[in-house]
Amino acid sequence: MNSVDFLLWVRGPGLAIASIIFVFGMTLRMFEIFMLGRKKNLAELRSSGVKEGFRTIITRSGGVDTYTTKRTMFTHISGWVFHLGLFTAIFLLAPHIELFKSFLGFGWPALPTAIVDLATVIAMITLLAILFHRLTNPVMKFLSVGQDYVVWALTFLPLLTGYMAYHHLFFPYTWLLGIHILSICVLLVVFPFTKLTHAVTLFTSRWYNGYMAGQKGVKQ
Amino acid sequence: MSEASLERGLNDLKAQIDAPVASFFSSCVHCGMCAEACLFYTETKDPVYTPIHKLEPMRRLWEQEYTLLGRLKKLLGLSKVVTDEELEEWRSLVYDSCSLCGRCTMVCPVGNDIAYMIRKMREGMSASGNAPEGLIGAATRAIEIGSPMGVKLPALQAQVRHAEKELGFEIPFDLEGAEYMVLMSSMEIMNYPEYLSAIAKIFKQAGKTWTLSSEAFEATNTGIQIGSSDIARELVSRIVNAADKLKVSTVISPECGHAYTAIRWDGPNLIGRPFDFKVKHILEVLDELREQGLLKTEGFENAKMTFHDPCQIVRRGGVIEQPRRLLNMVAKNFVEMEDAGTMNWCCGAGGGVSANEDADELRIKAFNRKKAQLDEINVDILVTACANCRIQLEDGLEINDMDIPVVGLTEMLAEHLVETNKTEG
């Protein structure tokens, strides 16, 4: 297989298969969660909890106290910086938007490539710092399992290969672009079956949390 | 309790897993933030006390039973099944080092309600026979005698007689049609009888009818702490039956944290129907009386004081502003601890920790968080509204040679009541 065949395959059937697994997998996971249901709260409620549920989706993005926020500042900041960088790289690069447009039928304005490039570098540096933190912080080191490192690598690779492809680094462009798309295919395939699901379930979890607290009149 | 076994434990635990739990486990990214919100971690620096780690057996059970990939792995023999030995090892994590305070629930960036899950995990642990001896003993006494501390009706009657002598008027027992039915905690009956005199004085001034029930005076609920819905349901039912029989309109939960959670929030869900009466914490009732102008106080405390928020009343119960409004009626020099209110630190003895001797050493270490909070503000008096917190605070202060008296808010208000006869009758 030469580089052109490879590129054609990954961005054609490869990406299609990965996308199908992603969509099917995430639908299954959501089904697995909601199928379990939850009992109606029979206590006299202070509020329906719905408003507080949606509120918590927003408010949980920041610290809520002094002590713990101070001591988890690195996680707060690195979390924000990395996710913003990743979001910019995925959704605000012109060629990516073109791809989404071909799927969805509509697009949105892109950021100048230099800015996306910078965001990608920042996201990669932050990811490295996050890995260092995971390897050195006693709590994170203790909690971490193989999947945490695998998922880290699978998130880092698309950023790295995308950056390399854009700058034509070390390898022929066609190969790099093919590898970049392949790394995304792998990410899409593992996504529904790893902690990457948090990108979606974070909204339901925050909602449940705020909803249950809100019913008791606890503000967040 | 009925025959405990691993099979029963796992079945009960499986039955506890609902959509929120599945969503929570699907969301955890192992960021470790919950550790810094847990006083059992902050005061020991031992990562084993990281809140989400305390749920690891439950997480695996969820994965193996309720996810396709987990089921496949289990079928192929690739997953580690939950064993009795493992649950035994987890006992200290699920009971000794968790007061169900819910601080972790508030800081988790993906929104996991970890305390909600620990409560559920305990349901499996008690069914599998892995609950601590201390809590099993307390639960047995609660079911058989009617109180986790073994306090019987004659003990309460003796306290009532004593209080009546001091007050000069009668304390009502089994008064049908009274507005309020007052519950007590064993700790209040045995250690802080001044609570009873305080509410008697306050209700007399307010001109409200109230009663104690000879059939259900104990508010605490060991079933909630050990994690047994069967026990919790039985204990709540006794209160519901008594309240229905006496046709009271409101049942008052005493100065106790988990009793409020048990009767106010879990109660109707345990018996499977809404109550025909209201449930209020004593602080809510006092604040309503204040608002209606029926709680009249005079004079102020000049000493510098602060308020320790009991977790189940504030963070897990939603009673936040009431104690502050009440304190301001009688305190001139009231200061807040850092992170007071919804994010206040637990005393270290809630959620059954105080009834569990295995946790004694850890409980005293955990108090160091409260000590650090108190050291920052240097107060003369510590006010609270939970007899269990109060015992732990007194214990911790004594061990640390800190000379700060701990006072219940209700009794402090009663001491400042305006002496008047016009509200009699």
Tab-separated table of N, CA, C and O in Angstrom, chain B residues 212-304:
chain	number	residue	atom	x	y	z
B	212	LEU	N	-44.385	15.373	72.827
B	212	LEU	CA	-43.456	14.260	72.626
B	212	LEU	C	-44.343	13.039	72.421
B	212	LEU	O	-45.496	13.038	72.843
B	213	SER	N	-43.814	12.016	71.776
B	213	SER	CA	-44.581	10.782	71.644
B	213	SER	C	-43.886	9.694	72.453
B	213	SER	O	-42.666	9.545	72.372
B	214	SER	N	-44.676	8.961	73.222
B	214	SER	CA	-44.051	7.882	74.000
B	214	SER	C	-43.727	6.693	73.096
B	214	SER	O	-42.978	5.812	73.461
B	215	GLU	N	-44.291	6.710	71.889
B	215	GLU	CA	-44.038	5.589	70.972
B	215	GLU	C	-42.883	5.863	70.010
B	215	GLU	O	-42.283	4.942	69.475
B	216	ALA	N	-42.601	7.119	69.752
B	216	ALA	CA	-41.512	7.452	68.832
B	216	ALA	C	-40.891	8.786	69.237
B	216	ALA	O	-41.382	9.840	68.877
B	217	PHE	N	-39.857	8.713	70.011
B	217	PHE	CA	-39.165	9.949	70.398
B	217	PHE	C	-37.757	10.002	69.821
B	217	PHE	O	-37.118	11.029	69.781
B	218	GLU	N	-37.287	8.850	69.343
B	218	GLU	CA	-35.907	8.780	68.838
B	218	GLU	C	-35.855	9.173	67.369
B	218	GLU	O	-36.514	8.565	66.523
B	219	ALA	N	-35.056	10.195	67.060
B	219	ALA	CA	-34.980	10.685	65.678
B	219	ALA	C	-33.853	10.055	64.881
B	219	ALA	O	-33.899	9.999	63.658
B	220	THR	N	-32.812	9.605	65.574
B	220	THR	CA	-31.646	9.100	64.841
B	220	THR	C	-32.014	7.829	64.098
B	220	THR	O	-32.957	7.146	64.443
B	221	ASN	N	-31.254	7.543	63.049
B	221	ASN	CA	-31.585	6.393	62.218
B	221	ASN	C	-30.310	5.673	61.798
B	221	ASN	O	-29.651	6.060	60.842
B	222	THR	N	-29.988	4.614	62.537
B	222	THR	CA	-28.761	3.872	62.243
B	222	THR	C	-28.848	3.162	60.897
B	222	THR	O	-27.825	2.871	60.279
B	223	GLY	N	-30.073	2.915	60.439
B	223	GLY	CA	-30.244	2.263	59.137
B	223	GLY	C	-29.634	3.082	58.011
B	223	GLY	O	-29.043	2.544	57.072
B	224	ILE	N	-29.731	4.399	58.137
B	224	ILE	CA	-29.164	5.311	57.138
B	224	ILE	C	-27.638	5.228	57.174
B	224	ILE	O	-26.970	5.285	56.147
B	225	GLN	N	-27.092	5.091	58.388
B	225	GLN	CA	-25.640	5.108	58.538
B	225	GLN	C	-24.997	3.786	58.113
B	225	GLN	O	-23.984	3.766	57.422
B	226	ILE	N	-25.625	2.685	58.524
B	226	ILE	CA	-25.045	1.381	58.191
B	226	ILE	C	-25.333	1.033	56.732
B	226	ILE	O	-24.608	0.255	56.106
B	227	GLY	N	-26.386	1.645	56.198
B	227	GLY	CA	-26.767	1.358	54.818
B	227	GLY	C	-27.717	0.182	54.730
B	227	GLY	O	-27.478	-0.763	53.984
B	228	SER	N	-28.775	0.227	55.517
B	228	SER	CA	-29.783	-0.817	55.410
B	228	SER	C	-31.147	-0.155	55.308
B	228	SER	O	-31.671	0.379	56.287
B	229	SER	N	-31.717	-0.198	54.124
B	229	SER	CA	-33.025	0.426	53.911
B	229	SER	C	-34.097	-0.247	54.752
B	229	SER	O	-35.043	0.404	55.180
B	230	ASP	N	-33.938	-1.549	54.998
B	230	ASP	CA	-34.935	-2.264	55.812
B	230	ASP	C	-34.979	-1.688	57.222
B	230	ASP	O	-36.046	-1.420	57.766
B	231	ILE	N	-33.784	-1.522	57.813
B	231	ILE	CA	-33.718	-0.968	59.171
B	231	ILE	C	-34.184	0.489	59.158
B	231	ILE	O	-34.978	0.908	59.999
B	232	ALA	N	-33.704	1.242	58.183
B	232	ALA	CA	-34.066	2.661	58.095
B	232	ALA	C	-35.576	2.815	57.961
B	232	ALA	O	-36.184	3.678	58.590
B	233	ARG	N	-36.192	1.955	57.158
B	233	ARG	CA	-37.642	2.012	56.925
B	233	ARG	C	-38.400	1.743	58.220
B	233	ARG	O	-39.343	2.451	58.565
B	234	GLU	N	-37.954	0.734	58.957
B	234	GLU	CA	-38.614	0.387	60.217
B	234	GLU	C	-38.552	1.570	61.195
B	234	GLU	O	-39.544	1.931	61.820
B	235	LEU	N	-37.368	2.193	61.279
B	235	LEU	CA	-37.209	3.293	62.231
B	235	LEU	C	-38.030	4.515	61.819
B	235	LEU	O	-38.628	5.184	62.663
B	236	VAL	N	-38.070	4.782	60.517
B	236	VAL	CA	-38.876	5.915	60.033
B	236	VAL	C	-40.364	5.621	60.242
B	236	VAL	O	-41.126	6.497	60.655
B	237	SER	N	-40.748	4.371	60.003
B	237	SER	CA	-42.170	3.997	60.149
B	237	SER	C	-42.685	4.271	61.553
B	237	SER	O	-43.833	4.696	61.722
B	238	ARG	N	-41.853	4.028	62.547
B	238	ARG	CA	-42.282	4.263	63.933
B	238	ARG	C	-42.670	5.729	64.122
B	238	ARG	O	-43.667	6.043	64.769
B	239	ILE	N	-41.853	6.609	63.549
B	239	ILE	CA	-42.135	8.047	63.669
B	239	ILE	C	-43.413	8.402	62.899
B	239	ILE	O	-44.273	9.130	63.388
B	240	VAL	N	-43.518	7.864	61.679
B	240	VAL	CA	-44.679	8.166	60.840
B	240	VAL	C	-45.960	7.687	61.523
B	240	VAL	O	-46.962	8.418	61.577
B	241	ASN	N	-45.926	6.488	62.071
B	241	ASN	CA	-47.111	5.953	62.748
B	241	ASN	C	-47.516	6.832	63.923
B	241	ASN	O	-48.693	7.139	64.112
B	242	ALA	N	-46.519	7.236	64.710
B	242	ALA	CA	-46.814	8.068	65.882
B	242	ALA	C	-47.372	9.423	65.455
B	242	ALA	O	-48.344	9.918	66.032
B	243	ALA	N	-46.773	10.002	64.419
B	243	ALA	CA	-47.222	11.320	63.953
B	243	ALA	C	-48.634	11.239	63.384
B	243	ALA	O	-49.459	12.122	63.611
B	244	ASP	N	-48.912	10.165	62.653
B	244	ASP	CA	-50.258	9.984	62.090
B	244	ASP	C	-51.278	9.796	63.212
B	244	ASP	O	-52.376	10.347	63.168
B	245	LYS	N	-50.883	9.006	64.215
B	245	LYS	CA	-51.785	8.715	65.323
B	245	LYS	C	-52.123	9.989	66.112
B	245	LYS	O	-53.263	10.214	66.504
B	246	LEU	N	-51.096	10.816	66.322
B	246	LEU	CA	-51.311	12.040	67.100
B	246	LEU	C	-51.845	13.195	66.233
B	246	LEU	O	-52.125	14.276	66.732
B	247	LYS	N	-51.928	12.942	64.939
B	247	LYS	CA	-52.450	13.935	63.980
B	247	LYS	C	-51.740	15.293	64.095
B	247	LYS	O	-52.377	16.349	64.109
B	248	VAL	N	-50.444	15.253	64.214
B	248	VAL	CA	-49.684	16.505	64.297
B	248	VAL	C	-49.480	17.053	62.888
B	248	VAL	O	-49.553	16.308	61.912
B	249	SER	N	-49.247	18.356	62.768
B	249	SER	CA	-49.049	18.887	61.419
B	249	SER	C	-47.569	18.945	61.035
B	249	SER	O	-47.241	18.938	59.863
B	250	THR	N	-46.693	19.008	62.036
B	250	THR	CA	-45.259	19.062	61.720
B	250	THR	C	-44.456	18.194	62.698
B	250	THR	O	-44.693	18.239	63.902
B	251	VAL	N	-43.530	17.436	62.147
B	251	VAL	CA	-42.597	16.679	62.986
B	251	VAL	C	-41.281	17.444	62.974
B	251	VAL	O	-40.802	17.853	61.917
B	252	ILE	N	-40.720	17.667	64.162
B	252	ILE	CA	-39.477	18.442	64.236
B	252	ILE	C	-38.270	17.530	64.452
B	252	ILE	O	-38.189	16.804	65.434
B	253	SER	N	-37.363	17.597	63.498
B	253	SER	CA	-36.109	16.860	63.613
B	253	SER	C	-35.193	17.647	64.549
B	253	SER	O	-35.101	18.866	64.456
B	254	PRO	N	-34.530	16.979	65.481
B	254	PRO	CA	-33.765	17.696	66.504
B	254	PRO	C	-32.420	18.226	66.009
B	254	PRO	O	-32.121	18.162	64.821
B	255	GLU	N	-31.626	18.717	66.940
B	255	GLU	CA	-30.272	19.170	66.598
B	255	GLU	C	-29.427	17.930	66.340
B	255	GLU	O	-28.650	17.478	67.173
B	256	CYS	N	-29.604	17.373	65.169
B	256	CYS	CA	-28.881	16.178	64.750
B	256	CYS	C	-28.835	16.238	63.239
B	256	CYS	O	-29.796	16.664	62.601
B	257	GLY	N	-27.718	15.842	62.663
B	257	GLY	CA	-27.576	15.946	61.216
B	257	GLY	C	-28.295	14.857	60.457
B	257	GLY	O	-29.260	15.098	59.738
B	258	HIS	N	-27.845	13.600	60.657
B	258	HIS	CA	-28.364	12.537	59.794
B	258	HIS	C	-29.829	12.239	60.062
B	258	HIS	O	-30.524	11.719	59.202
B	259	ALA	N	-30.327	12.572	61.283
B	259	ALA	CA	-31.744	12.343	61.574
B	259	ALA	C	-32.595	13.143	60.597
B	259	ALA	O	-33.644	12.695	60.140
B	260	TYR	N	-32.109	14.334	60.265
B	260	TYR	CA	-32.823	15.204	59.322
B	260	TYR	C	-32.857	14.563	57.933
B	260	TYR	O	-33.903	14.500	57.288
B	261	THR	N	-31.706	14.074	57.487
B	261	THR	CA	-31.659	13.379	56.197
B	261	THR	C	-32.604	12.187	56.214
B	261	THR	O	-33.354	11.955	55.268
B	262	ALA	N	-32.583	11.449	57.336
B	262	ALA	CA	-33.383	10.225	57.429
B	262	ALA	C	-34.874	10.510	57.332
B	262	ALA	O	-35.574	9.881	56.543
B	263	ILE	N	-35.342	11.475	58.125
B	263	ILE	CA	-36.787	11.679	58.180
B	263	ILE	C	-37.276	12.671	57.121
B	263	ILE	O	-38.306	12.480	56.493
B	264	ARG	N	-36.472	13.713	56.869
B	264	ARG	CA	-36.911	14.747	55.931
B	264	ARG	C	-36.790	14.308	54.468
B	264	ARG	O	-37.695	14.503	53.674
B	265	TRP	N	-35.612	13.758	54.115
B	265	TRP	CA	-35.365	13.473	52.699
B	265	TRP	C	-35.531	12.006	52.327
B	265	TRP	O	-36.090	11.687	51.283
B	266	ASP	N	-35.032	11.106	53.166
B	266	ASP	CA	-35.128	9.684	52.822
B	266	ASP	C	-36.455	9.080	53.269
B	266	ASP	O	-36.923	8.113	52.674
B	267	GLY	N	-37.034	9.621	54.336
B	267	GLY	CA	-38.225	9.041	54.956
B	267	GLY	C	-39.336	8.642	53.991
B	267	GLY	O	-39.683	7.458	53.897
B	268	PRO	N	-39.894	9.610	53.238
B	268	PRO	CA	-40.995	9.266	52.333
B	268	PRO	C	-40.573	8.231	51.281
B	268	PRO	O	-41.368	7.381	50.896
B	269	ASN	N	-39.321	8.298	50.848
B	269	ASN	CA	-38.843	7.336	49.853
B	269	ASN	C	-38.701	5.943	50.461
B	269	ASN	O	-38.861	4.941	49.777
B	270	LEU	N	-38.392	5.892	51.753
B	270	LEU	CA	-38.261	4.594	52.422
B	270	LEU	C	-39.620	3.924	52.590
B	270	LEU	O	-39.755	2.726	52.369
B	271	ILE	N	-40.635	4.711	52.993
B	271	ILE	CA	-41.944	4.079	53.208
B	271	ILE	C	-42.784	4.052	51.930
B	271	ILE	O	-43.854	3.475	51.906
B	272	GLY	N	-42.272	4.699	50.888
B	272	GLY	CA	-42.932	4.600	49.580
B	272	GLY	C	-44.142	5.496	49.382
B	272	GLY	O	-44.937	5.287	48.469
B	273	ARG	N	-44.283	6.509	50.215
B	273	ARG	CA	-45.374	7.477	49.999
B	273	ARG	C	-45.030	8.805	50.671
B	273	ARG	O	-44.265	8.826	51.646
B	274	PRO	N	-45.591	9.901	50.167
B	274	PRO	CA	-45.342	11.187	50.826
B	274	PRO	C	-45.985	11.184	52.206
B	274	PRO	O	-46.942	10.449	52.442
B	275	PHE	N	-45.462	11.989	53.115
B	275	PHE	CA	-46.017	12.074	54.466
B	275	PHE	C	-47.279	12.942	54.468
B	275	PHE	O	-47.453	13.805	53.606
B	276	ASP	N	-48.126	12.723	55.482
B	276	ASP	CA	-49.305	13.582	55.644
B	276	ASP	C	-48.981	14.782	56.528
B	276	ASP	O	-49.852	15.576	56.857
B	277	PHE	N	-47.754	14.856	56.981
B	277	PHE	CA	-47.328	15.962	57.841
B	277	PHE	C	-46.042	16.540	57.262
B	277	PHE	O	-45.423	15.919	56.395
B	278	LYS	N	-45.659	17.691	57.761
B	278	LYS	CA	-44.398	18.287	57.305
B	278	LYS	C	-43.270	17.837	58.221
B	278	LYS	O	-43.507	17.512	59.382
B	279	VAL	N	-42.055	17.841	57.693
B	279	VAL	CA	-40.890	17.572	58.535
B	279	VAL	C	-39.997	18.798	58.471
B	279	VAL	O	-39.675	19.277	57.377
B	280	LYS	N	-39.649	19.322	59.624
B	280	LYS	CA	-38.757	20.483	59.641
B	280	LYS	C	-37.649	20.268	60.648
B	280	LYS	O	-37.846	19.598	61.670
B	281	HIS	N	-36.490	20.851	60.353
B	281	HIS	CA	-35.421	20.840	61.339
B	281	HIS	C	-35.758	21.905	62.376
B	281	HIS	O	-36.409	22.913	62.044
B	282	ILE	N	-35.331	21.705	63.603
B	282	ILE	CA	-35.632	22.666	64.661
B	282	ILE	C	-35.198	24.082	64.261
B	282	ILE	O	-35.884	25.058	64.571
B	283	LEU	N	-34.094	24.198	63.508
B	283	LEU	CA	-33.632	25.533	63.099
B	283	LEU	C	-34.619	26.190	62.129
B	283	LEU	O	-34.809	27.410	62.157
B	284	GLU	N	-35.240	25.382	61.298
B	284	GLU	CA	-36.258	25.929	60.380
B	284	GLU	C	-37.455	26.435	61.165
B	284	GLU	O	-38.004	27.503	60.873
B	285	VAL	N	-37.870	25.637	62.175
B	285	VAL	CA	-39.021	26.026	62.989
B	285	VAL	C	-38.710	27.309	63.748
B	285	VAL	O	-39.505	28.256	63.756
B	286	LEU	N	-37.527	27.363	64.353
B	286	LEU	CA	-37.148	28.556	65.125
B	286	LEU	C	-37.090	29.794	64.230
B	286	LEU	O	-37.516	30.878	64.616
B	287	ASP	N	-36.596	29.613	63.020
B	287	ASP	CA	-36.499	30.748	62.109
B	287	ASP	C	-37.893	31.216	61.670
B	287	ASP	O	-38.117	32.416	61.478
B	288	GLU	N	-38.816	30.267	61.538
B	288	GLU	CA	-40.199	30.652	61.203
B	288	GLU	C	-40.819	31.440	62.354
B	288	GLU	O	-41.500	32.442	62.142
B	289	LEU	N	-40.566	30.972	63.586
B	289	LEU	CA	-41.086	31.682	64.757
B	289	LEU	C	-40.508	33.098	64.809
B	289	LEU	O	-41.192	34.064	65.118
B	290	ARG	N	-39.223	33.199	64.487
B	290	ARG	CA	-38.562	34.510	64.460
B	290	ARG	C	-39.259	35.424	63.453
B	290	ARG	O	-39.596	36.562	63.760
B	291	GLU	N	-39.513	34.877	62.271
B	291	GLU	CA	-40.135	35.648	61.211
B	291	GLU	C	-41.544	36.112	61.602
B	291	GLU	O	-41.964	37.216	61.253
B	292	GLN	N	-42.250	35.238	62.338
B	292	GLN	CA	-43.620	35.578	62.757
B	292	GLN	C	-43.633	36.453	64.006
B	292	GLN	O	-44.684	36.775	64.530
B	293	GLY	N	-42.449	36.785	64.497
B	293	GLY	CA	-42.363	37.610	65.697
B	293	GLY	C	-42.698	36.852	66.968
B	293	GLY	O	-43.013	37.444	68.002
B	294	LEU	N	-42.649	35.531	66.899
B	294	LEU	CA	-43.015	34.717	68.063
B	294	LEU	C	-41.790	34.256	68.858
B	294	LEU	O	-41.923	33.605	69.880
B	295	LEU	N	-40.623	34.578	68.333
B	295	LEU	CA	-39.395	34.235	69.056
B	295	LEU	C	-38.755	35.563	69.469
B	295	LEU	O	-38.151	36.248	68.658
B	296	LYS	N	-38.966	35.901	70.735
B	296	LYS	CA	-38.475	37.205	71.190
B	296	LYS	C	-37.307	37.015	72.140
B	296	LYS	O	-37.423	36.312	73.142
B	297	THR	N	-36.212	37.642	71.799
B	297	THR	CA	-35.027	37.496	72.645
B	297	THR	C	-34.604	38.858	73.182
B	297	THR	O	-34.990	39.905	72.656
B	298	GLU	N	-33.797	38.809	74.232
B	298	GLU	CA	-33.241	40.067	74.757
B	298	GLU	C	-31.775	39.835	75.128
B	298	GLU	O	-31.379	38.733	75.485
B	299	GLY	N	-31.000	40.880	75.041
B	299	GLY	CA	-29.597	40.792	75.414
B	299	GLY	C	-28.756	40.107	74.342
B	299	GLY	O	-29.280	39.444	73.450
B	300	PHE	N	-27.468	40.340	74.411
B	300	PHE	CA	-26.559	39.766	73.426
B	300	PHE	C	-25.386	39.068	74.093
B	300	PHE	O	-24.982	39.434	75.187
B	301	GLU	N	-24.863	38.089	73.402
B	301	GLU	CA	-23.612	37.454	73.824
B	301	GLU	C	-22.495	38.342	73.264
B	301	GLU	O	-22.501	38.665	72.084
B	302	ASN	N	-21.566	38.699	74.107
B	302	ASN	CA	-20.475	39.530	73.615
B	302	ASN	C	-19.268	38.717	73.162
B	302	ASN	O	-18.412	39.206	72.441
B	303	ALA	N	-19.237	37.488	73.604
B	303	ALA	CA	-18.096	36.631	73.255
B	303	ALA	C	-18.026	36.433	71.742
B	303	ALA	O	-19.042	36.441	71.056
B	304	LYS	N	-16.803	36.251	71.258
B	304	LYS	CA	-16.618	36.013	69.827
B	304	LYS	C	-17.025	34.567	69.540
B	304	LYS	O	-16.508	33.639	70.161
